[in-house]
Amino acid sequence: MKTFKNFIGGDWVPPISGEYFENRNPADVSDEVGRFPLSTANDVDRAVESAKRGFELWRATPAPARGDVMRRIGDLMVKRKEEIADLMSREMGKPLTETRGDVQEGIDTAYYAGSEGRRLFGHTVPSEMKNKWAMSFRRPIGVCGIITPFNFPMAIPTWKMFPALLCGNACIFKPAEDVPHTGHVLVEIMVEAGLPPEVIQLVHGVGESVGAAIVNHPGIPVISFTGSTETGRIVGETCGRMHKRLSLEMGGKNAMMVFNDADLDLALEGVLWGAFGTTGQRCTATSRLLIQDRVHDELLSRLVEKTKSLKLGDGRKKGTDVGPLINQSAVDKVEKYVDIGQSEGADVLTGGRRPQGKGLDNGYFFEPTIFGRVRAGMRLEQEEIFGPVLSVIRFRDTDEAFAINNDVKYGLSSSVYTRDVNVAMRAMNELDTGITYINAPTIGAEAHLPFGGVKQTGNGHREGGWEVYEFYSETKVGYLDFSGALQRAQIVNYLGTPD
Ligand code: ADP
């Protein structure tokens, strides 16, 4: 089995502890992907020392030149797309069609960052005074700690690191322990593309040690975290205490609402993709399906039929619709929620079990599961499961559907299927989520738009698009007074008379 290293101090190095953890294929746990460093706080210390040097060099590199590096990273990702998609499927399970999309999102993010090197706009605005200019511009901040989850092993790290780097920061990257191989290849590509080596540091290991060491390190003023709400709370508490700049992207409990007038074929296709894509392990997964009275029975029975025909299996095999869950604790969590749902009085209409059969015994598979007769307020309807479990709820009118959508602690994404433009516009206005889709499922974010949610999904920041560049840069304001006189703002106006 191959043994991998960290990338610290501009070199591939073993962890100081000399210890490693194993990474296995969730579709077949007898398949070992590799051994990865079980790093500790000591490795993080070394990474910070090096990243500080990298930062000094990189911040002095003109932004368009930093953008050129981002573009070359994108080019290399294009070249290696198929290889990365395959190794990503092997270590996290989702089908190749999806892992290719994951890499593509990284490519799109790289090219966006490349072009942003020639923008990074500030503002030049009129001054209150004569012969005075006022402007704002952006400065890099320092070393950024990048802590990422398993479900988008390429897309999420690139969403965070490419804007951070384009703004002139250095990064310390800790990939999720279930997907270290994709993280390794990403850093390999970044270095090959010409990123100065000390600008990027890769420290593998588990969250409670390496992740916590990054969050607690006084030399890292910026933390970007995507993961569970529970871990996000711990990260947030520490960052609050240490006055760190923090971007949190956490859970969701996203609903799709199908109205009586909807195109049911389209809604059916959408919910299958939204609920069971990535085996339901997306923060934007459709985990609640709200169906209006008149079309409820028809859509539900067609959905159950279709769901039964989804093919579970190894994501690298042709014909697989749904891959495994990421690990045993994910399976345990899904099983727990199936029990909770049943004890709350909801009905399992399909799935609800670990499947038997050839090719499925050695992996963390779980049948796509649909619960009927779910009522608003049940734990099944309120809590994030992060697995292939869909709760179906009947509703009467728009007010009721929107109230159910909004009555959860999360607010990432929502979806409405209707042909009524008034309902669609009301959805845009009234649904308390960071993203609303009309006639499309709750998933499908594009790299050049802001991504994020309200309430306990996040802490007000956005990834993606133009807004993320604000997170990774500090706004500075410059005033240039060329009047040759003392001009006192708010005291004396431009005519020289008291305000
Ligand atoms: P998920 O359930 O999606 O894996 P987690 O929140 O457990 O979400 O993990 C997301 C990322 O956070 C992973 O890289 C993980 O190693 C890291 N992590 C876990 N615990 C901590 C912690 N206490 N401090 C910092 N990072 C952590």
XYZ file of C-alpha atoms and ligand atoms in Angstrom:
526
model
C 0.000 0.000 0.000
C 1.330 3.443 -0.898
C 2.378 5.747 1.925
C 1.672 9.443 1.386
C 3.288 12.502 2.959
C 2.393 15.972 4.124
C 3.500 19.010 2.145
C 5.182 21.312 4.652
C 8.043 23.778 4.280
C 8.029 23.421 0.510
C 8.614 19.662 0.566
C 6.827 16.328 0.855
C 7.629 15.197 4.396
C 6.515 12.438 6.795
C 4.591 13.419 9.940
C 6.757 14.140 12.980
C 4.952 11.379 14.897
C 5.849 8.807 12.219
C 2.276 7.511 12.455
C -0.236 6.962 9.664
C -3.898 6.173 9.138
C -5.441 3.988 6.454
C -7.789 5.217 3.765
C -10.147 2.583 2.352
C -12.686 2.395 -0.425
C -16.190 2.742 1.090
C -17.638 0.523 -1.670
C -15.248 -2.279 -0.748
C -13.355 -1.900 2.509
C -10.843 -4.578 1.550
C -9.504 -2.110 -1.056
C -6.876 0.072 0.638
C -6.235 3.392 -1.073
C -3.164 4.332 0.932
C -1.633 5.289 4.264
C -1.733 8.980 5.144
C 0.062 10.985 7.846
C -1.528 11.045 11.266
C -0.173 14.503 11.933
C -0.241 16.426 15.197
C -0.044 20.015 16.427
C 3.757 19.872 15.905
C 3.295 19.460 12.166
C 0.845 22.365 12.182
C 3.446 24.535 13.963
C 5.979 23.814 11.238
C 3.403 24.477 8.551
C 2.553 27.876 10.059
C 6.213 28.938 10.248
C 6.687 28.057 6.591
C 3.360 29.554 5.447
C 4.306 32.883 7.028
C 7.375 32.996 4.769
C 5.244 31.942 1.800
C 2.788 34.718 2.579
C 5.488 37.412 2.526
C 6.591 36.303 -0.926
C 3.118 35.790 -2.339
C 1.559 39.014 -1.097
C 4.237 40.897 -3.034
C 3.372 39.038 -6.248
C 1.046 41.136 -8.434
C -2.533 39.867 -8.457
C -2.596 39.268 -12.258
C 0.496 37.068 -11.855
C -1.231 35.194 -9.031
C -4.167 34.788 -11.410
C -1.873 33.224 -14.028
C -0.949 30.520 -11.527
C -4.639 29.855 -10.874
C -5.246 29.489 -14.595
C -2.379 27.015 -14.928
C -3.843 25.036 -12.013
C -7.111 24.888 -13.962
C -5.263 23.677 -17.080
C -3.596 20.851 -15.147
C -6.926 19.861 -13.599
C -8.427 19.638 -17.088
C -5.605 17.313 -18.130
C -6.016 15.066 -15.098
C -9.806 15.256 -14.810
C -10.540 11.600 -15.589
C -7.787 10.299 -13.322
C -8.926 12.488 -10.413
C -12.582 11.542 -10.915
C -11.619 7.884 -10.687
C -9.479 8.184 -7.554
C -12.139 10.345 -5.938
C -14.842 7.733 -6.602
C -12.529 5.123 -5.158
C -12.006 6.954 -1.888
C -15.466 8.441 -1.323
C -17.872 6.338 -3.330
C -19.983 8.631 -5.496
C -20.431 7.657 -9.160
C -17.985 8.850 -11.795
C -20.525 11.185 -13.380
C -20.626 13.038 -10.064
C -16.891 12.985 -9.353
C -16.265 14.391 -12.826
C -18.624 17.221 -11.913
C -16.726 17.729 -8.670
C -13.459 18.180 -10.587
C -15.193 20.432 -13.127
C -16.329 22.704 -10.312
C -12.687 23.002 -9.262
C -11.698 23.857 -12.839
C -14.413 26.508 -13.083
C -13.284 27.964 -9.756
C -9.659 28.056 -10.931
C -10.535 29.959 -14.108
C -12.780 32.361 -12.234
C -9.917 33.038 -9.808
C -7.542 33.440 -12.750
C -9.648 36.222 -14.205
C -10.290 37.818 -10.811
C -6.553 38.563 -10.677
C -7.267 41.330 -13.176
C -10.216 42.719 -11.208
C -10.148 42.549 -7.389
C -12.120 45.766 -7.608
C -12.139 48.447 -5.005
C -14.163 51.653 -5.202
C -13.139 55.176 -6.031
C -15.789 57.569 -4.767
C -16.145 61.348 -4.597
C -14.876 63.071 -1.485
C -16.855 65.621 0.495
C -13.914 67.986 0.010
C -12.346 69.758 -2.927
C -9.115 68.366 -4.341
C -9.347 65.162 -2.404
C -9.764 61.596 -3.551
C -11.274 58.734 -1.587
C -10.886 55.067 -2.497
C -10.984 51.572 -1.144
C -8.821 48.621 -2.138
C -8.066 45.113 -0.919
C -5.146 43.694 0.979
C -4.360 40.065 1.768
C -4.703 38.972 5.377
C -2.212 36.219 6.126
C -2.240 32.462 6.647
C -5.654 30.843 6.112
C -6.667 27.546 7.744
C -8.763 25.483 5.326
C -10.784 22.651 6.881
C -12.954 20.659 4.497
C -15.434 17.743 4.533
C -15.518 14.491 2.560
C -18.479 15.008 0.237
C -16.894 17.319 -2.353
C -13.218 16.414 -2.006
C -12.081 18.667 -4.854
C -14.775 21.322 -5.264
C -14.896 22.544 -1.659
C -11.125 22.897 -1.103
C -10.875 24.805 -4.398
C -13.821 27.061 -3.473
C -11.859 28.077 -0.423
C -8.224 28.009 -1.462
C -8.294 29.534 -4.937
C -9.941 32.804 -3.826
C -7.764 32.851 -0.688
C -4.620 32.478 -2.795
C -5.732 34.880 -5.488
C -6.158 37.515 -2.785
C -2.519 36.963 -1.791
C -2.892 34.763 1.282
C -1.080 31.524 2.109
C -3.084 28.363 2.944
C -2.794 25.478 5.352
C -5.081 22.751 4.057
C -6.473 19.872 6.092
C -8.646 17.625 3.954
C -11.242 15.383 5.579
C -9.632 12.167 6.768
C -11.924 10.131 4.487
C -10.648 11.813 1.302
C -6.918 12.547 1.731
C -5.947 11.225 -1.701
C -7.884 13.892 -3.618
C -6.358 16.514 -1.313
C -2.892 15.162 -2.080
C -3.421 15.381 -5.847
C -4.826 18.896 -5.591
C -1.707 20.131 -3.782
C 0.523 18.269 -6.224
C -1.181 20.167 -9.062
C -0.920 23.517 -7.284
C 2.815 23.105 -6.844
C 3.333 21.860 -10.391
C 1.429 24.888 -11.711
C 4.033 27.167 -10.183
C 2.551 28.198 -6.859
C 5.562 29.083 -4.688
C 5.935 26.001 -2.470
C 5.660 27.672 0.920
C 2.377 29.338 -0.041
C 0.550 26.016 0.333
C 0.899 23.522 3.175
C -0.936 20.207 3.329
C -1.351 18.646 6.761
C -3.240 15.355 6.884
C -4.841 13.985 10.005
C -7.970 13.804 12.098
C -10.124 16.767 12.969
C -9.790 16.617 16.727
C -5.996 16.983 16.530
C -4.891 18.645 13.256
C -8.157 20.508 12.642
C -8.276 21.744 16.223
C -4.577 22.714 16.129
C -5.205 24.852 13.042
C -8.247 26.522 14.593
C -6.355 27.216 17.835
C -3.105 28.423 16.270
C -2.474 32.145 16.905
C -0.502 32.390 13.635
C -3.592 31.621 11.541
C -5.936 34.646 11.503
C -8.457 33.238 8.985
C -10.380 29.959 9.185
C -12.721 28.574 6.562
C -14.673 25.515 7.622
C -17.260 23.325 5.927
C -18.663 20.420 7.898
C -21.199 19.490 10.515
C -23.054 22.030 12.610
C -21.714 20.447 15.811
C -18.070 20.811 14.758
C -18.780 24.249 13.335
C -19.988 25.349 16.749
C -16.697 24.273 18.371
C -14.707 26.006 15.630
C -16.841 29.126 15.976
C -16.387 29.325 19.729
C -12.617 29.188 19.425
C -12.480 31.690 16.581
C -14.746 34.064 18.492
C -12.507 33.902 21.530
C -9.390 34.462 19.405
C -10.928 37.184 17.180
C -10.361 35.204 14.013
C -12.097 35.820 10.742
C -14.261 32.751 10.173
C -16.423 31.411 7.362
C -18.720 28.554 8.368
C -20.689 26.412 5.962
C -22.699 23.730 7.735
C -25.941 21.785 7.654
C -29.131 21.921 5.655
C -32.627 20.458 5.737
C -33.668 21.426 2.269
C -37.188 21.110 0.921
C -38.586 20.719 -2.561
C -42.192 21.908 -2.909
C -44.259 20.486 -5.744
C -47.473 22.361 -6.499
C -50.632 21.004 -8.179
C -49.799 22.747 -11.459
C -46.203 21.458 -11.661
C -44.707 19.409 -14.462
C -44.638 16.123 -12.536
C -42.187 14.373 -14.861
C -39.720 17.173 -14.278
C -40.326 17.154 -10.522
C -39.826 13.394 -10.380
C -36.517 13.566 -12.162
C -35.455 16.471 -9.961
C -36.254 14.858 -6.652
C -34.430 11.628 -7.513
C -31.296 13.624 -8.285
C -31.739 15.994 -5.345
C -32.440 13.340 -2.732
C -30.207 10.459 -3.749
C -27.318 12.084 -5.632
C -24.091 11.733 -3.596
C -26.133 9.210 -1.555
C -27.851 12.174 0.089
C -24.543 13.381 1.526
C -24.754 16.958 0.309
C -25.473 19.959 2.457
C -27.909 20.916 -0.323
C -29.544 17.461 -0.584
C -33.319 17.394 -0.944
C -34.312 15.775 2.330
C -37.945 16.948 2.464
C -40.426 16.640 -0.376
C -43.586 18.682 0.112
C -46.359 17.696 -2.303
C -49.631 19.568 -2.722
C -52.857 17.626 -2.054
C -54.103 16.977 -5.552
C -50.859 15.528 -6.971
C -49.602 13.945 -3.749
C -50.627 10.331 -4.335
C -49.684 10.212 -7.990
C -46.228 11.748 -7.566
C -45.453 9.707 -4.481
C -46.349 6.369 -6.030
C -44.329 7.154 -9.163
C -41.410 8.260 -7.000
C -41.420 5.089 -4.906
C -41.464 2.974 -8.082
C -38.547 4.884 -9.591
C -36.555 4.816 -6.379
C -36.824 1.038 -6.201
C -35.185 0.830 -9.591
C -32.100 2.883 -8.651
C -28.984 0.744 -8.899
C -26.805 0.709 -5.824
C -23.144 -0.145 -6.237
C -19.544 0.811 -6.736
C -19.425 4.332 -8.171
C -16.657 3.294 -10.568
C -18.836 0.630 -12.201
C -20.998 1.491 -15.205
C -24.694 1.700 -14.458
C -24.378 2.624 -10.775
C -26.893 5.278 -9.743
C -26.144 5.466 -6.019
C -22.834 4.749 -4.303
C -22.100 3.847 -0.683
C -22.143 6.099 2.353
C -18.760 7.359 3.450
C -18.141 5.203 6.538
C -19.655 3.083 9.284
C -20.680 5.978 11.470
C -22.663 7.435 8.540
C -24.494 4.103 8.202
C -25.173 4.051 11.949
C -26.568 7.577 11.806
C -28.914 6.784 8.910
C -30.119 3.621 10.678
C -30.762 5.637 13.799
C -32.966 8.083 11.875
C -34.886 5.258 10.219
C -35.730 4.014 13.726
C -36.606 7.516 14.881
C -38.911 8.050 11.881
C -40.744 4.802 12.490
C -41.153 5.490 16.173
C -42.589 8.922 15.284
C -45.280 7.249 13.161
C -43.954 7.811 9.644
C -44.065 4.938 7.116
C -41.089 3.474 5.285
C -42.365 3.245 1.698
C -39.143 1.873 0.270
C -35.611 1.203 1.529
C -34.836 1.606 5.207
C -32.225 -1.154 5.262
C -28.681 -2.056 4.391
C -28.925 -3.993 1.127
C -27.798 -7.579 0.655
C -26.249 -9.016 -2.446
C -23.235 -9.335 -4.623
C -20.900 -6.387 -4.558
C -22.708 -4.777 -1.638
C -21.564 -6.815 1.361
C -18.166 -5.223 1.698
C -19.210 -1.575 1.565
C -21.198 1.029 3.472
C -24.320 0.776 1.340
C -27.788 1.849 2.362
C -30.973 1.584 0.338
C -32.489 4.843 -0.917
C -35.275 5.392 1.587
C -38.585 7.221 1.400
C -40.758 8.024 4.384
C -44.433 8.819 3.812
C -46.935 10.359 6.245
C -44.265 12.651 7.690
C -45.571 15.625 9.634
C -43.908 18.957 10.199
C -42.128 19.033 13.527
C -41.022 15.389 13.635
C -37.312 14.890 14.258
C -37.171 13.111 10.912
C -38.380 16.334 9.324
C -36.241 18.707 11.372
C -32.761 17.173 11.707
C -30.053 16.722 9.126
C -29.486 13.032 8.313
C -26.834 13.314 5.563
C -27.901 10.106 3.882
C -30.344 8.744 1.289
C -33.489 9.431 3.296
C -36.367 11.504 1.940
C -39.337 12.621 4.056
C -42.576 13.267 2.193
C -45.108 15.735 3.569
C -48.539 16.642 2.168
C -49.577 20.315 2.047
C -52.709 22.262 1.140
C -51.628 25.750 0.058
C -48.687 28.043 -0.543
C -48.710 29.554 2.943
C -48.546 26.151 4.549
C -45.735 24.931 2.267
C -43.634 28.042 2.865
C -44.202 27.855 6.633
C -43.035 24.214 6.699
C -40.011 25.099 4.603
C -39.037 27.912 6.942
C -39.717 26.151 10.218
C -36.318 24.425 10.568
C -33.119 25.694 12.101
C -31.230 25.505 8.783
C -31.589 27.665 5.685
C -29.382 26.590 2.802
C -31.456 25.828 -0.252
C -35.080 25.371 -1.335
C -36.887 24.395 -4.495
C -40.327 25.060 -5.936
C -41.965 23.288 -8.868
C -44.814 25.341 -10.290
C -45.959 27.034 -13.488
C -47.489 29.908 -11.542
C -45.203 32.918 -11.774
C -46.747 34.475 -8.667
C -45.931 31.432 -6.526
C -42.421 31.368 -7.977
C -41.858 35.036 -7.182
C -43.298 34.650 -3.692
C -40.884 31.741 -3.140
C -37.943 33.964 -4.034
C -39.150 36.561 -1.555
C -40.399 34.456 1.330
C -38.305 31.291 1.639
C -35.653 31.671 4.321
C -32.784 30.045 2.466
C -29.601 31.308 0.866
C -30.600 29.749 -2.470
C -34.014 29.119 -4.078
C -34.413 27.095 -7.263
C -37.517 27.315 -9.453
C -38.270 24.140 -11.399
C -34.933 22.599 -10.438
C -33.928 20.534 -7.387
C -32.184 21.900 -4.294
C -28.750 21.128 -5.715
C -26.836 22.584 -8.636
C -24.863 25.599 -7.456
C -22.629 27.238 -10.057
C -19.089 28.332 -9.223
C -19.516 31.978 -10.189
C -22.428 32.715 -7.838
C -22.354 33.193 -4.084
C -23.134 30.003 -2.171
C -24.286 29.776 1.417
C -27.206 29.777 3.753
C -29.036 31.597 6.494
C -29.801 30.687 10.125
C -27.705 27.805 11.497
C -26.389 26.834 8.080
C -23.663 29.420 8.229
C -22.421 32.596 9.807
C -23.290 35.095 7.110
C -20.411 34.577 4.693
C -20.673 33.172 1.206
C -18.406 30.935 -0.826
C -18.184 31.114 -4.597
C -18.665 34.016 -6.957
C -17.496 37.517 -6.147
C -18.480 37.622 -2.480
C -15.891 35.119 -1.287
C -13.141 37.534 -2.334
C -14.353 39.901 0.334
C -13.950 37.227 2.970
C -10.332 36.577 2.015
C -9.225 40.197 1.787
C -9.160 43.136 4.129
C -10.668 46.356 2.828
C -8.409 49.338 3.181
C -9.437 52.903 2.518
C -7.098 55.590 1.190
C -7.704 59.373 1.248
C -5.469 61.596 -0.881
C -5.715 65.281 -0.112
C -4.026 67.471 -2.735
C -5.596 70.783 -1.678
C -2.548 71.911 0.289
C -4.799 72.919 3.191
C -6.159 71.200 6.291
C -9.655 70.121 5.304
C -11.624 68.995 8.340
C -14.373 66.466 7.456
C -17.700 67.092 9.226
C -16.340 70.293 10.799
C -15.902 72.617 7.851
C -17.599 72.004 4.465
C -16.122 72.321 1.016
C -16.835 76.082 0.934
C -14.746 76.557 4.058
C -17.759 77.425 6.229
C -18.770 75.438 9.362
C -20.975 72.394 8.623
P -18.670 15.581 8.527
O -19.638 14.936 9.460
O -19.279 16.182 7.319
O -17.454 14.763 8.247
P -17.150 17.121 10.402
O -17.574 18.421 10.970
O -16.981 15.981 11.333
O -18.204 16.858 9.271
O -15.806 17.259 9.602
C -15.513 18.303 8.697
C -14.048 18.625 8.786
O -13.778 19.143 10.083
C -13.123 17.418 8.623
O -11.962 17.808 7.910
C -12.777 17.070 10.043
O -11.537 16.399 10.169
C -12.700 18.432 10.683
N -12.900 18.444 12.148
C -13.550 17.544 12.918
N -13.505 17.905 14.209
C -12.818 19.070 14.273
C -12.444 19.964 15.335
N -12.755 19.720 16.600
N -11.753 21.070 15.016
C -11.442 21.350 13.727
N -11.763 20.545 12.695
C -12.434 19.418 12.949
